[in-house]
PDB file of C-alpha atoms and ligand atoms in Angstrom:
ATOM      1  CA  MET A   1       0.000   0.000   0.000  1.00 88.00           C
ATOM      2  CA  ALA A   2       1.353   3.456  -0.916  1.00 94.00           C
ATOM      3  CA  VAL A   3       0.638   6.175   1.617  1.00 96.00           C
ATOM      4  CA  LYS A   4       1.675   9.766   2.157  1.00 97.00           C
ATOM      5  CA  ALA A   5       3.423   9.732   5.498  1.00 98.00           C
ATOM      6  CA  GLU A   6       4.196  12.903   7.411  1.00 98.00           C
ATOM      7  CA  ILE A   7       7.870  13.392   8.209  1.00 98.00           C
ATOM      8  CA  LEU A   8       8.220  13.948  11.961  1.00 98.00           C
ATOM      9  CA  SER A   9      12.017  14.133  11.954  1.00 98.00           C
ATOM     10  CA  ASN A  10      14.888  13.427   9.568  1.00 98.00           C
ATOM     11  CA  GLN A  11      18.146  13.921  11.386  1.00 97.00           C
ATOM     12  CA  GLN A  12      21.789  13.190  10.764  1.00 96.00           C
ATOM     13  CA  VAL A  13      22.948  10.806  13.498  1.00 93.00           C
ATOM     14  CA  SER A  14      26.574  10.385  12.458  1.00 90.00           C
ATOM     15  CA  ARG A  15      28.902  11.351   9.619  1.00 88.00           C
ATOM     16  CA  ARG A  16      27.210   9.099   7.050  1.00 90.00           C
ATOM     17  CA  TYR A  17      23.869   8.083   8.563  1.00 94.00           C
ATOM     18  CA  PHE A  18      20.404   9.628   8.935  1.00 97.00           C
ATOM     19  CA  HIS A  19      17.439   8.675  11.100  1.00 97.00           C
ATOM     20  CA  LEU A  20      13.961   9.235   9.649  1.00 98.00           C
ATOM     21  CA  LYS A  21      10.700   9.093  11.577  1.00 98.00           C
ATOM     22  CA  VAL A  22       7.328   9.311   9.848  1.00 98.00           C
ATOM     23  CA  LYS A  23       3.688   9.162  10.875  1.00 98.00           C
ATOM     24  CA  VAL A  24       1.294   7.257   8.675  1.00 97.00           C
ATOM     25  CA  PRO A  25      -2.340   8.387   8.355  1.00 94.00           C
ATOM     26  CA  ASN A  26      -3.921   5.327   9.959  1.00 91.00           C
ATOM     27  CA  LYS A  27      -3.309   1.748  11.112  1.00 93.00           C
ATOM     28  CA  GLN A  28      -4.201   0.215   7.742  1.00 93.00           C
ATOM     29  CA  LEU A  29      -0.652  -0.775   6.800  1.00 95.00           C
ATOM     30  CA  PHE A  30      -0.004  -2.519  10.124  1.00 96.00           C
ATOM     31  CA  PRO A  31       1.142  -5.022  11.228  1.00 96.00           C
ATOM     32  CA  VAL A  32       4.657  -4.345  10.010  1.00 97.00           C
ATOM     33  CA  GLN A  33       7.166  -7.145  10.618  1.00 97.00           C
ATOM     34  CA  ALA A  34      10.860  -6.852  11.448  1.00 98.00           C
ATOM     35  CA  GLY A  35      12.735  -7.633   8.232  1.00 98.00           C
ATOM     36  CA  GLN A  36      10.144  -6.066   5.950  1.00 98.00           C
ATOM     37  CA  PHE A  37      10.907  -2.910   4.000  1.00 98.00           C
ATOM     38  CA  PHE A  38       9.288   0.172   2.501  1.00 98.00           C
ATOM     39  CA  HIS A  39       9.960   1.428  -1.013  1.00 98.00           C
ATOM     40  CA  ILE A  40      10.389   5.162  -0.652  1.00 98.00           C
ATOM     41  CA  LYS A  41       9.954   7.962  -3.157  1.00 97.00           C
ATOM     42  CA  CYS A  42      12.863  10.052  -1.953  1.00 97.00           C
ATOM     43  CA  SER A  43      11.925  13.252  -3.755  1.00 95.00           C
ATOM     44  CA  ASP A  44       8.767  14.853  -5.160  1.00 91.00           C
ATOM     45  CA  ASP A  45      10.763  15.705  -8.304  1.00 88.00           C
ATOM     46  CA  ALA A  46      10.933  13.392 -11.334  1.00 86.00           C
ATOM     47  CA  LYS A  47      14.489  12.476 -10.328  1.00 87.00           C
ATOM     48  CA  PRO A  48      15.289  10.049  -8.924  1.00 91.00           C
ATOM     49  CA  LEU A  49      12.532   8.232 -10.728  1.00 90.00           C
ATOM     50  CA  LEU A  50      12.843   4.967  -8.883  1.00 95.00           C
ATOM     51  CA  ARG A  51      11.939   4.450  -5.257  1.00 97.00           C
ATOM     52  CA  ARG A  52      14.651   3.312  -2.827  1.00 97.00           C
ATOM     53  CA  PRO A  53      14.125   0.386  -0.415  1.00 98.00           C
ATOM     54  CA  LEU A  54      14.700   0.932   3.311  1.00 98.00           C
ATOM     55  CA  SER A  55      14.165  -1.657   6.017  1.00 98.00           C
ATOM     56  CA  ILE A  56      11.953  -0.911   8.919  1.00 98.00           C
ATOM     57  CA  PHE A  57      14.045   0.069  11.943  1.00 97.00           C
ATOM     58  CA  ARG A  58      11.366   0.794  14.545  1.00 96.00           C
ATOM     59  CA  ILE A  59       7.629   0.210  14.491  1.00 97.00           C
ATOM     60  CA  ASN A  60       5.063   1.865  16.740  1.00 96.00           C
ATOM     61  CA  GLU A  61       1.613   0.704  15.733  1.00 96.00           C
ATOM     62  CA  GLU A  62      -0.049   2.504  18.633  1.00 96.00           C
ATOM     63  CA  GLU A  63       1.268   5.897  17.504  1.00 97.00           C
ATOM     64  CA  CYS A  64       1.221   5.024  13.769  1.00 97.00           C
ATOM     65  CA  THR A  65       4.922   5.836  13.433  1.00 98.00           C
ATOM     66  CA  LEU A  66       7.697   4.124  11.477  1.00 98.00           C
ATOM     67  CA  GLU A  67      11.414   4.765  11.721  1.00 98.00           C
ATOM     68  CA  PHE A  68      14.224   4.171   9.280  1.00 98.00           C
ATOM     69  CA  LEU A  69      17.980   4.400   9.512  1.00 97.00           C
ATOM     70  CA  TYR A  70      19.822   5.076   6.299  1.00 97.00           C
ATOM     71  CA  LEU A  71      23.249   5.569   4.852  1.00 96.00           C
ATOM     72  CA  VAL A  72      23.542   8.598   2.581  1.00 97.00           C
ATOM     73  CA  LYS A  73      24.972   6.952  -0.499  1.00 95.00           C
ATOM     74  CA  GLY A  74      23.831   8.278  -3.883  1.00 96.00           C
ATOM     75  CA  VAL A  75      21.201  10.352  -5.609  1.00 96.00           C
ATOM     76  CA  GLY A  76      18.180   8.821  -3.825  1.00 97.00           C
ATOM     77  CA  THR A  77      19.376   8.896  -0.238  1.00 97.00           C
ATOM     78  CA  LYS A  78      20.956  12.347  -0.776  1.00 97.00           C
ATOM     79  CA  ALA A  79      17.527  13.611  -1.854  1.00 97.00           C
ATOM     80  CA  LEU A  80      15.911  11.894   1.128  1.00 98.00           C
ATOM     81  CA  ALA A  81      18.352  13.566   3.509  1.00 98.00           C
ATOM     82  CA  GLN A  82      17.080  16.954   2.280  1.00 97.00           C
ATOM     83  CA  ARG A  83      13.488  16.218   3.274  1.00 98.00           C
ATOM     84  CA  LYS A  84      12.100  18.283   6.136  1.00 98.00           C
ATOM     85  CA  PRO A  85       9.633  17.714   9.004  1.00 98.00           C
ATOM     86  CA  GLN A  86       5.961  18.209   8.067  1.00 98.00           C
ATOM     87  CA  GLU A  87       6.629  17.326   4.424  1.00 98.00           C
ATOM     88  CA  LYS A  88       4.747  14.344   3.015  1.00 97.00           C
ATOM     89  CA  LEU A  89       6.753  11.288   2.009  1.00 98.00           C
ATOM     90  CA  ASP A  90       5.372   8.714  -0.417  1.00 97.00           C
ATOM     91  CA  ILE A  91       6.103   5.272   1.057  1.00 97.00           C
ATOM     92  CA  LEU A  92       5.049   1.924  -0.384  1.00 97.00           C
ATOM     93  CA  GLY A  93       4.842  -1.034   1.955  1.00 96.00           C
ATOM     94  CA  PRO A  94       5.273  -2.971   4.078  1.00 98.00           C
ATOM     95  CA  LEU A  95       6.900  -5.190   1.450  1.00 98.00           C
ATOM     96  CA  GLY A  96       8.619  -8.554   1.499  1.00 97.00           C
ATOM     97  CA  LYS A  97       8.928 -11.300   4.030  1.00 97.00           C
ATOM     98  CA  GLY A  98      10.173 -10.615   7.561  1.00 97.00           C
ATOM     99  CA  PHE A  99      12.277 -12.585  10.035  1.00 98.00           C
ATOM    100  CA  SER A 100      10.884 -15.624  11.791  1.00 97.00           C
ATOM    101  CA  LEU A 101      11.421 -16.144  15.498  1.00 96.00           C
ATOM    102  CA  LYS A 102      10.825 -19.714  16.547  1.00 93.00           C
ATOM    103  CA  GLU A 103       8.320 -20.239  19.365  1.00 91.00           C
ATOM    104  CA  GLU A 104      10.844 -22.293  21.328  1.00 95.00           C
ATOM    105  CA  SER A 105      13.691 -19.813  20.816  1.00 97.00           C
ATOM    106  CA  GLU A 106      15.337 -18.468  23.993  1.00 97.00           C
ATOM    107  CA  ASN A 107      18.601 -16.809  22.946  1.00 98.00           C
ATOM    108  CA  ILE A 108      19.395 -15.322  19.562  1.00 98.00           C
ATOM    109  CA  LEU A 109      22.525 -13.806  18.058  1.00 98.00           C
ATOM    110  CA  VAL A 110      22.389 -10.963  15.547  1.00 98.00           C
ATOM    111  CA  VAL A 111      25.462 -10.205  13.463  1.00 97.00           C
ATOM    112  CA  ALA A 112      25.278  -6.887  11.635  1.00 96.00           C
ATOM    113  CA  ARG A 113      27.572  -4.772   9.555  1.00 95.00           C
ATOM    114  CA  GLY A 114      26.992  -1.042   9.045  1.00 92.00           C
ATOM    115  CA  VAL A 115      23.398  -0.088   8.447  1.00 93.00           C
ATOM    116  CA  GLY A 116      22.445  -3.798   8.534  1.00 94.00           C
ATOM    117  CA  ILE A 117      21.752  -3.097  12.200  1.00 94.00           C
ATOM    118  CA  ALA A 118      18.605  -1.168  11.176  1.00 95.00           C
ATOM    119  CA  THR A 119      16.607  -4.250  10.269  1.00 96.00           C
ATOM    120  CA  LEU A 120      18.196  -6.341  13.032  1.00 97.00           C
ATOM    121  CA  SER A 121      17.249  -3.730  15.678  1.00 96.00           C
ATOM    122  CA  ALA A 122      13.616  -4.210  14.716  1.00 97.00           C
ATOM    123  CA  LEU A 123      14.150  -7.934  15.260  1.00 97.00           C
ATOM    124  CA  ALA A 124      15.785  -7.276  18.657  1.00 97.00           C
ATOM    125  CA  PHE A 125      12.694  -5.325  19.770  1.00 97.00           C
ATOM    126  CA  LYS A 126      10.470  -8.159  18.571  1.00 97.00           C
ATOM    127  CA  ALA A 127      12.625 -10.657  20.484  1.00 97.00           C
ATOM    128  CA  LYS A 128      12.313  -8.541  23.631  1.00 97.00           C
ATOM    129  CA  SER A 129       8.527  -8.557  23.302  1.00 95.00           C
ATOM    130  CA  LYS A 130       8.682 -12.364  23.265  1.00 96.00           C
ATOM    131  CA  ASN A 131      11.119 -12.595  26.207  1.00 96.00           C
ATOM    132  CA  ILE A 132      13.874 -13.900  23.955  1.00 98.00           C
ATOM    133  CA  SER A 133      17.372 -12.751  24.932  1.00 98.00           C
ATOM    134  CA  CYS A 134      19.276 -11.060  22.155  1.00 98.00           C
ATOM    135  CA  PHE A 135      23.054 -10.870  21.797  1.00 98.00           C
ATOM    136  CA  ALA A 136      24.770  -8.936  19.038  1.00 97.00           C
ATOM    137  CA  ILE A 137      28.033  -8.512  17.217  1.00 97.00           C
ATOM    138  CA  ILE A 138      28.000  -5.150  15.460  1.00 96.00           C
ATOM    139  CA  SER A 139      30.683  -4.484  12.889  1.00 96.00           C
ATOM    140  CA  ALA A 140      31.520  -1.079  11.409  1.00 94.00           C
ATOM    141  CA  ARG A 141      34.278   0.659   9.494  1.00 93.00           C
ATOM    142  CA  ALA A 142      35.157   2.900  12.407  1.00 91.00           C
ATOM    143  CA  LYS A 143      33.991   3.629  15.940  1.00 89.00           C
ATOM    144  CA  GLU A 144      32.219   6.766  14.693  1.00 87.00           C
ATOM    145  CA  ASP A 145      30.021   4.507  12.548  1.00 86.00           C
ATOM    146  CA  TYR A 146      28.630   2.593  15.527  1.00 87.00           C
ATOM    147  CA  LEU A 147      24.884   3.042  15.320  1.00 86.00           C
ATOM    148  CA  VAL A 148      21.882   2.824  17.631  1.00 89.00           C
ATOM    149  CA  GLU A 149      23.753   1.951  20.825  1.00 90.00           C
ATOM    150  CA  ALA A 150      20.946   3.535  22.889  1.00 90.00           C
ATOM    151  CA  GLU A 151      18.203   1.633  21.024  1.00 92.00           C
ATOM    152  CA  LEU A 152      20.059  -1.651  21.449  1.00 94.00           C
ATOM    153  CA  LYS A 153      20.304  -0.989  25.168  1.00 94.00           C
ATOM    154  CA  GLU A 154      16.567  -0.204  25.226  1.00 94.00           C
ATOM    155  CA  ALA A 155      15.903  -3.512  23.463  1.00 95.00           C
ATOM    156  CA  GLY A 156      17.978  -5.247  26.159  1.00 96.00           C
ATOM    157  CA  VAL A 157      20.628  -6.372  23.674  1.00 97.00           C
ATOM    158  CA  GLU A 158      24.075  -7.348  24.960  1.00 96.00           C
ATOM    159  CA  ALA A 159      26.201  -6.012  22.123  1.00 96.00           C
ATOM    160  CA  ILE A 160      29.844  -6.398  21.191  1.00 96.00           C
ATOM    161  CA  PHE A 161      31.119  -3.687  18.842  1.00 96.00           C
ATOM    162  CA  VAL A 162      33.996  -4.334  16.445  1.00 97.00           C
ATOM    163  CA  ASN A 163      35.562  -2.146  13.775  1.00 96.00           C
ATOM    164  CA  ASP A 164      38.031  -2.160  10.900  1.00 96.00           C
ATOM    165  CA  GLU A 165      40.145   0.673  12.275  1.00 95.00           C
ATOM    166  CA  ASP A 166      41.471  -1.278  15.241  1.00 94.00           C
ATOM    167  CA  GLY A 167      41.256  -4.652  13.472  1.00 93.00           C
ATOM    168  CA  THR A 168      38.647  -6.091  15.863  1.00 96.00           C
ATOM    169  CA  SER A 169      36.276  -6.799  12.927  1.00 96.00           C
ATOM    170  CA  ASP A 170      38.633  -9.358  11.384  1.00 94.00           C
ATOM    171  CA  PRO A 171      36.412 -12.300  10.275  1.00 92.00           C
ATOM    172  CA  GLN A 172      38.373 -14.930  12.182  1.00 92.00           C
ATOM    173  CA  ARG A 173      38.037 -12.877  15.351  1.00 95.00           C
ATOM    174  CA  VAL A 174      34.290 -12.402  14.735  1.00 96.00           C
ATOM    175  CA  LYS A 175      33.979 -16.164  14.235  1.00 96.00           C
ATOM    176  CA  LEU A 176      35.620 -16.779  17.615  1.00 97.00           C
ATOM    177  CA  LEU A 177      33.338 -14.214  19.262  1.00 97.00           C
ATOM    178  CA  ALA A 178      30.251 -15.815  17.699  1.00 98.00           C
ATOM    179  CA  GLU A 179      31.319 -19.304  18.724  1.00 97.00           C
ATOM    180  CA  ALA A 180      31.988 -18.188  22.300  1.00 97.00           C
ATOM    181  CA  LEU A 181      28.495 -16.624  22.472  1.00 98.00           C
ATOM    182  CA  ILE A 182      26.890 -19.722  20.951  1.00 98.00           C
ATOM    183  CA  LYS A 183      28.469 -21.831  23.672  1.00 97.00           C
ATOM    184  CA  GLU A 184      28.139 -19.520  26.679  1.00 97.00           C
ATOM    185  CA  LYS A 185      24.701 -18.074  25.929  1.00 97.00           C
ATOM    186  CA  LYS A 186      23.153 -21.198  24.389  1.00 97.00           C
ATOM    187  CA  ILE A 187      22.303 -19.398  21.168  1.00 98.00           C
ATOM    188  CA  ASP A 188      19.527 -21.140  19.184  1.00 97.00           C
ATOM    189  CA  GLY A 189      19.235 -18.797  16.192  1.00 98.00           C
ATOM    190  CA  ILE A 190      21.490 -16.520  14.153  1.00 98.00           C
ATOM    191  CA  TYR A 191      20.333 -13.516  12.104  1.00 98.00           C
ATOM    192  CA  THR A 192      22.574 -11.451   9.882  1.00 98.00           C
ATOM    193  CA  CYS A 193      22.530  -8.464   7.538  1.00 97.00           C
ATOM    194  CA  GLY A 194      24.871  -5.946   5.961  1.00 95.00           C
ATOM    195  CA  SER A 195      27.982  -7.831   4.909  1.00 94.00           C
ATOM    196  CA  ARG A 196      28.596 -10.547   2.373  1.00 94.00           C
ATOM    197  CA  ARG A 197      31.805 -11.559   4.146  1.00 94.00           C
ATOM    198  CA  LEU A 198      30.127 -11.875   7.559  1.00 95.00           C
ATOM    199  CA  SER A 199      27.163 -13.682   6.006  1.00 96.00           C
ATOM    200  CA  VAL A 200      29.419 -16.309   4.448  1.00 96.00           C
ATOM    201  CA  LEU A 201      31.094 -16.696   7.826  1.00 96.00           C
ATOM    202  CA  MET A 202      27.789 -16.983   9.694  1.00 97.00           C
ATOM    203  CA  LYS A 203      26.509 -19.513   7.168  1.00 97.00           C
ATOM    204  CA  GLN A 204      29.538 -21.648   7.979  1.00 97.00           C
ATOM    205  CA  VAL A 205      29.132 -21.153  11.755  1.00 97.00           C
ATOM    206  CA  ALA A 206      25.394 -21.922  11.661  1.00 98.00           C
ATOM    207  CA  CYS A 207      26.053 -25.024   9.603  1.00 96.00           C
ATOM    208  CA  GLU A 208      28.833 -26.266  11.914  1.00 96.00           C
ATOM    209  CA  HIS A 209      26.663 -25.717  15.008  1.00 97.00           C
ATOM    210  CA  GLN A 210      23.459 -26.842  13.266  1.00 97.00           C
ATOM    211  CA  LEU A 211      21.661 -23.635  14.139  1.00 98.00           C
ATOM    212  CA  PHE A 212      18.610 -22.026  12.586  1.00 97.00           C
ATOM    213  CA  ALA A 213      19.810 -18.933  10.700  1.00 98.00           C
ATOM    214  CA  GLU A 214      18.297 -16.188   8.540  1.00 98.00           C
ATOM    215  CA  ILE A 215      19.719 -13.387   6.444  1.00 98.00           C
ATOM    216  CA  ALA A 216      18.181 -10.134   5.197  1.00 98.00           C
ATOM    217  CA  LEU A 217      19.578  -9.574   1.708  1.00 97.00           C
ATOM    218  CA  GLU A 218      20.052  -6.182   0.111  1.00 94.00           C
ATOM    219  CA  GLU A 219      20.216  -5.605  -3.617  1.00 91.00           C
ATOM    220  CA  ASN A 220      19.462  -2.639  -5.849  1.00 92.00           C
ATOM    221  CA  MET A 221      15.772  -2.704  -6.629  1.00 94.00           C
ATOM    222  CA  GLY A 222      13.506  -1.353  -9.317  1.00 94.00           C
ATOM    223  CA  CYS A 223       9.823  -1.870  -8.639  1.00 95.00           C
ATOM    224  CA  GLY A 224      10.020  -3.581  -5.228  1.00 95.00           C
ATOM    225  CA  ILE A 225       6.914  -5.650  -5.966  1.00 95.00           C
ATOM    226  CA  GLY A 226       8.242  -8.486  -8.112  1.00 94.00           C
ATOM    227  CA  SER A 227       7.567  -7.144 -11.604  1.00 93.00           C
ATOM    228  CA  CYS A 228      10.976  -6.016 -12.861  1.00 94.00           C
ATOM    229  CA  TYR A 229      13.260  -8.894 -11.750  1.00 94.00           C
ATOM    230  CA  GLY A 230      15.946  -6.315 -10.912  1.00 94.00           C
ATOM    231  CA  CYS A 231      16.821  -7.821  -7.531  1.00 95.00           C
ATOM    232  CA  VAL A 232      17.278 -11.506  -8.308  1.00 96.00           C
ATOM    233  CA  CYS A 233      19.588 -13.671  -6.195  1.00 95.00           C
ATOM    234  CA  GLN A 234      20.315 -17.410  -6.197  1.00 95.00           C
ATOM    235  CA  ILE A 235      18.867 -19.917  -3.736  1.00 96.00           C
ATOM    236  CA  GLU A 236      19.850 -23.569  -3.397  1.00 95.00           C
ATOM    237  CA  GLU A 237      16.940 -25.857  -2.600  1.00 92.00           C
ATOM    238  CA  GLU A 238      16.631 -29.620  -2.983  1.00 88.00           C
ATOM    239  CA  GLU A 239      20.005 -29.730  -4.740  1.00 89.00           C
ATOM    240  CA  ARG A 240      18.836 -27.222  -7.317  1.00 95.00           C
ATOM    241  CA  ILE A 241      19.833 -23.597  -7.704  1.00 96.00           C
ATOM    242  CA  ARG A 242      16.984 -21.274  -8.616  1.00 95.00           C
ATOM    243  CA  PRO A 243      16.651 -17.501  -8.976  1.00 95.00           C
ATOM    244  CA  VAL A 244      14.433 -15.634  -6.507  1.00 96.00           C
ATOM    245  CA  ARG A 245      13.356 -12.021  -6.283  1.00 97.00           C
ATOM    246  CA  ILE A 246      14.612 -10.424  -3.086  1.00 97.00           C
ATOM    247  CA  CYS A 247      11.689  -7.972  -2.977  1.00 96.00           C
ATOM    248  CA  LEU A 248       9.011 -10.651  -3.178  1.00 96.00           C
ATOM    249  CA  GLU A 249      10.396 -13.897  -1.775  1.00 96.00           C
ATOM    250  CA  GLY A 250      12.783 -12.084   0.599  1.00 96.00           C
ATOM    251  CA  PRO A 251      14.450  -9.956   1.697  1.00 98.00           C
ATOM    252  CA  VAL A 252      14.735 -12.498   4.529  1.00 98.00           C
ATOM    253  CA  PHE A 253      15.897 -15.979   3.519  1.00 98.00           C
ATOM    254  CA  PRO A 254      17.161 -19.069   5.319  1.00 97.00           C
ATOM    255  CA  LEU A 255      20.911 -18.447   5.421  1.00 97.00           C
ATOM    256  CA  GLU A 256      21.743 -22.033   4.499  1.00 96.00           C
ATOM    257  CA  LYS A 257      19.940 -21.649   1.159  1.00 97.00           C
ATOM    258  CA  VAL A 258      21.594 -18.459  -0.053  1.00 97.00           C
ATOM    259  CA  VAL A 259      24.250 -18.942  -2.724  1.00 96.00           C
ATOM    260  CA  PHE A 260      26.940 -16.297  -2.361  1.00 93.00           C
ATOM    261  CA  ALA A 261      28.512 -15.525  -5.737  1.00 79.00           C
TER     262      ALA A 261
HETATM  263  C1  FAD B   1      15.316  -4.764   1.179  1.00 60.07           C
HETATM  264  C2  FAD B   1      16.339  -3.682   1.332  1.00 60.07           C
HETATM  265  C3  FAD B   1      16.419  -2.986   2.514  1.00 60.07           C
HETATM  266  C4  FAD B   1      17.365  -1.952   2.663  1.00 60.07           C
HETATM  267  N1  FAD B   1      17.408  -1.294   3.848  1.00 60.07           N
HETATM  268  C5  FAD B   1      18.271  -0.276   4.019  1.00 60.07           C
HETATM  269  C6  FAD B   1      18.284   0.453   5.221  1.00 60.07           C
HETATM  270  O1  FAD B   1      17.521   0.195   6.156  1.00 60.07           O
HETATM  271  N2  FAD B   1      19.178   1.468   5.313  1.00 60.07           N
HETATM  272  C7  FAD B   1      20.044   1.783   4.303  1.00 60.07           C
HETATM  273  O2  FAD B   1      20.843   2.705   4.448  1.00 60.07           O
HETATM  274  N3  FAD B   1      20.043   1.098   3.147  1.00 60.07           N
HETATM  275  C8  FAD B   1      19.177   0.081   2.979  1.00 60.07           C
HETATM  276  N4  FAD B   1      19.148  -0.591   1.795  1.00 60.07           N
HETATM  277  C9  FAD B   1      20.051  -0.152   0.721  1.00 60.07           C
HETATM  278  C10 FAD B   1      19.461   1.096   0.082  1.00 60.07           C
HETATM  279  O3  FAD B   1      18.261   0.768  -0.583  1.00 60.07           O
HETATM  280  C11 FAD B   1      20.448   1.681  -0.934  1.00 60.07           C
HETATM  281  O4  FAD B   1      21.581   2.139  -0.228  1.00 60.07           O
HETATM  282  C12 FAD B   1      19.785   2.829  -1.673  1.00 60.07           C
HETATM  283  O5  FAD B   1      18.841   2.327  -2.609  1.00 60.07           O
HETATM  284  C13 FAD B   1      20.828   3.638  -2.381  1.00 60.07           C
HETATM  285  O6  FAD B   1      20.194   4.566  -3.208  1.00 60.07           O
HETATM  286  P1  FAD B   1      20.944   5.859  -3.693  1.00 60.07           P
HETATM  287  O7  FAD B   1      20.132   6.480  -4.744  1.00 60.07           O
HETATM  288  O8  FAD B   1      21.327   6.688  -2.537  1.00 60.07           O
HETATM  289  O9  FAD B   1      22.290   5.258  -4.267  1.00 60.07           O
HETATM  290  P2  FAD B   1      22.680   5.037  -5.785  1.00 60.07           P
HETATM  291  O10 FAD B   1      23.900   4.206  -5.707  1.00 60.07           O
HETATM  292  O11 FAD B   1      22.739   6.337  -6.486  1.00 60.07           O
HETATM  293  O12 FAD B   1      21.482   4.233  -6.402  1.00 60.07           O
HETATM  294  C14 FAD B   1      21.149   2.918  -6.015  1.00 60.07           C
HETATM  295  C15 FAD B   1      20.869   2.085  -7.224  1.00 60.07           C
HETATM  296  O13 FAD B   1      19.884   2.623  -8.039  1.00 60.07           O
HETATM  297  C16 FAD B   1      20.384   2.769  -9.350  1.00 60.07           C
HETATM  298  N5  FAD B   1      19.852   3.996  -9.892  1.00 60.07           N
HETATM  299  C17 FAD B   1      20.079   5.214  -9.413  1.00 60.07           C
HETATM  300  N6  FAD B   1      19.406   6.106 -10.148  1.00 60.07           N
HETATM  301  C18 FAD B   1      18.751   5.422 -11.102  1.00 60.07           C
HETATM  302  C19 FAD B   1      17.887   5.781 -12.158  1.00 60.07           C
HETATM  303  N7  FAD B   1      17.548   7.044 -12.377  1.00 60.07           N
HETATM  304  N8  FAD B   1      17.386   4.806 -12.936  1.00 60.07           N
HETATM  305  C20 FAD B   1      17.730   3.526 -12.724  1.00 60.07           C
HETATM  306  N9  FAD B   1      18.535   3.110 -11.746  1.00 60.07           N
HETATM  307  C21 FAD B   1      19.038   4.062 -10.941  1.00 60.07           C
HETATM  308  C22 FAD B   1      21.847   2.871  -9.237  1.00 60.07           C
HETATM  309  O14 FAD B   1      22.437   2.437 -10.443  1.00 60.07           O
HETATM  310  C23 FAD B   1      22.092   1.939  -8.109  1.00 60.07           C
HETATM  311  O15 FAD B   1      22.133   0.637  -8.577  1.00 60.07           O
HETATM  312  C24 FAD B   1      18.240  -1.636   1.608  1.00 60.07           C
HETATM  313  C25 FAD B   1      18.170  -2.340   0.416  1.00 60.07           C
HETATM  314  C26 FAD B   1      17.229  -3.345   0.278  1.00 60.07           C
HETATM  315  C27 FAD B   1      17.147  -4.099  -1.007  1.00 60.07           C
END
């Protein structure tokens, strides 16, 4: 469903990232699930023509508000960063398939890189509402790129932050951290987003420890509703590799099935 949402705030939260909060006219587009996304018309001008997909970061059905966290990257997100409170923003969604939390789950691990924490924060809040403990490894380029520390605390997440600058984000080190958490905290599910390298690593870890695992994939998108086939990725199922559209069949997939090129 496309609605005109009112921008409540659109603030820069660090050197490269913005936080956007909007109010939607009514509850019609709820429920919104962690892992789903909205396809956003960043500007009222003809350019950029295509919408840009952003994952839901925080959901407040009671107050009809949605929040997004985004990296200012190119023409679309630069235009979005210019938008001001009280302006109307054309958002299409919620789209795609969200994360699944198993009924019997007690302790989950989220492994995020960069703005991948946006979608995984929404999952952490969902986990909290179900009394599931959430642990996190958050990877970033530099300490100044650490995002949403306050929100993670609010969601009760025990987070370990690692970064490229001091070498703590080295994949082998992250693997050791993840394996220690799996053992000590009795992790029963892994969720990842934001880095191909970490996703490959987590696929291996989940496989070795026989853990349920999901990934939220990100790919450049055209229509966002399955018509253009612009966001196809490969899935391996029953010993067969088949193409799937991230916007329609994802963006969340079982990690074990995703074929990383
Ligand atoms: C499901 C999903 C969820 C996501 N969630 C988040 C999130 O929560 N936060 C976040 O920061 N990022 C998220 N992303 C990534 C985000 O969508 C991209 O960073 C964003 O689309 C970049 O747009 P841009 O215009 O700023 O960058 P650009 O690099 O300028 O454009 C992005 C793509 O659109 C193409 N493009 C640009 N202009 C045109 C045009 N006129 N015609 C045709 N193609 C064009 C470019 O070639 C490029 O492939 C998500 C992506 C997906 C798929």
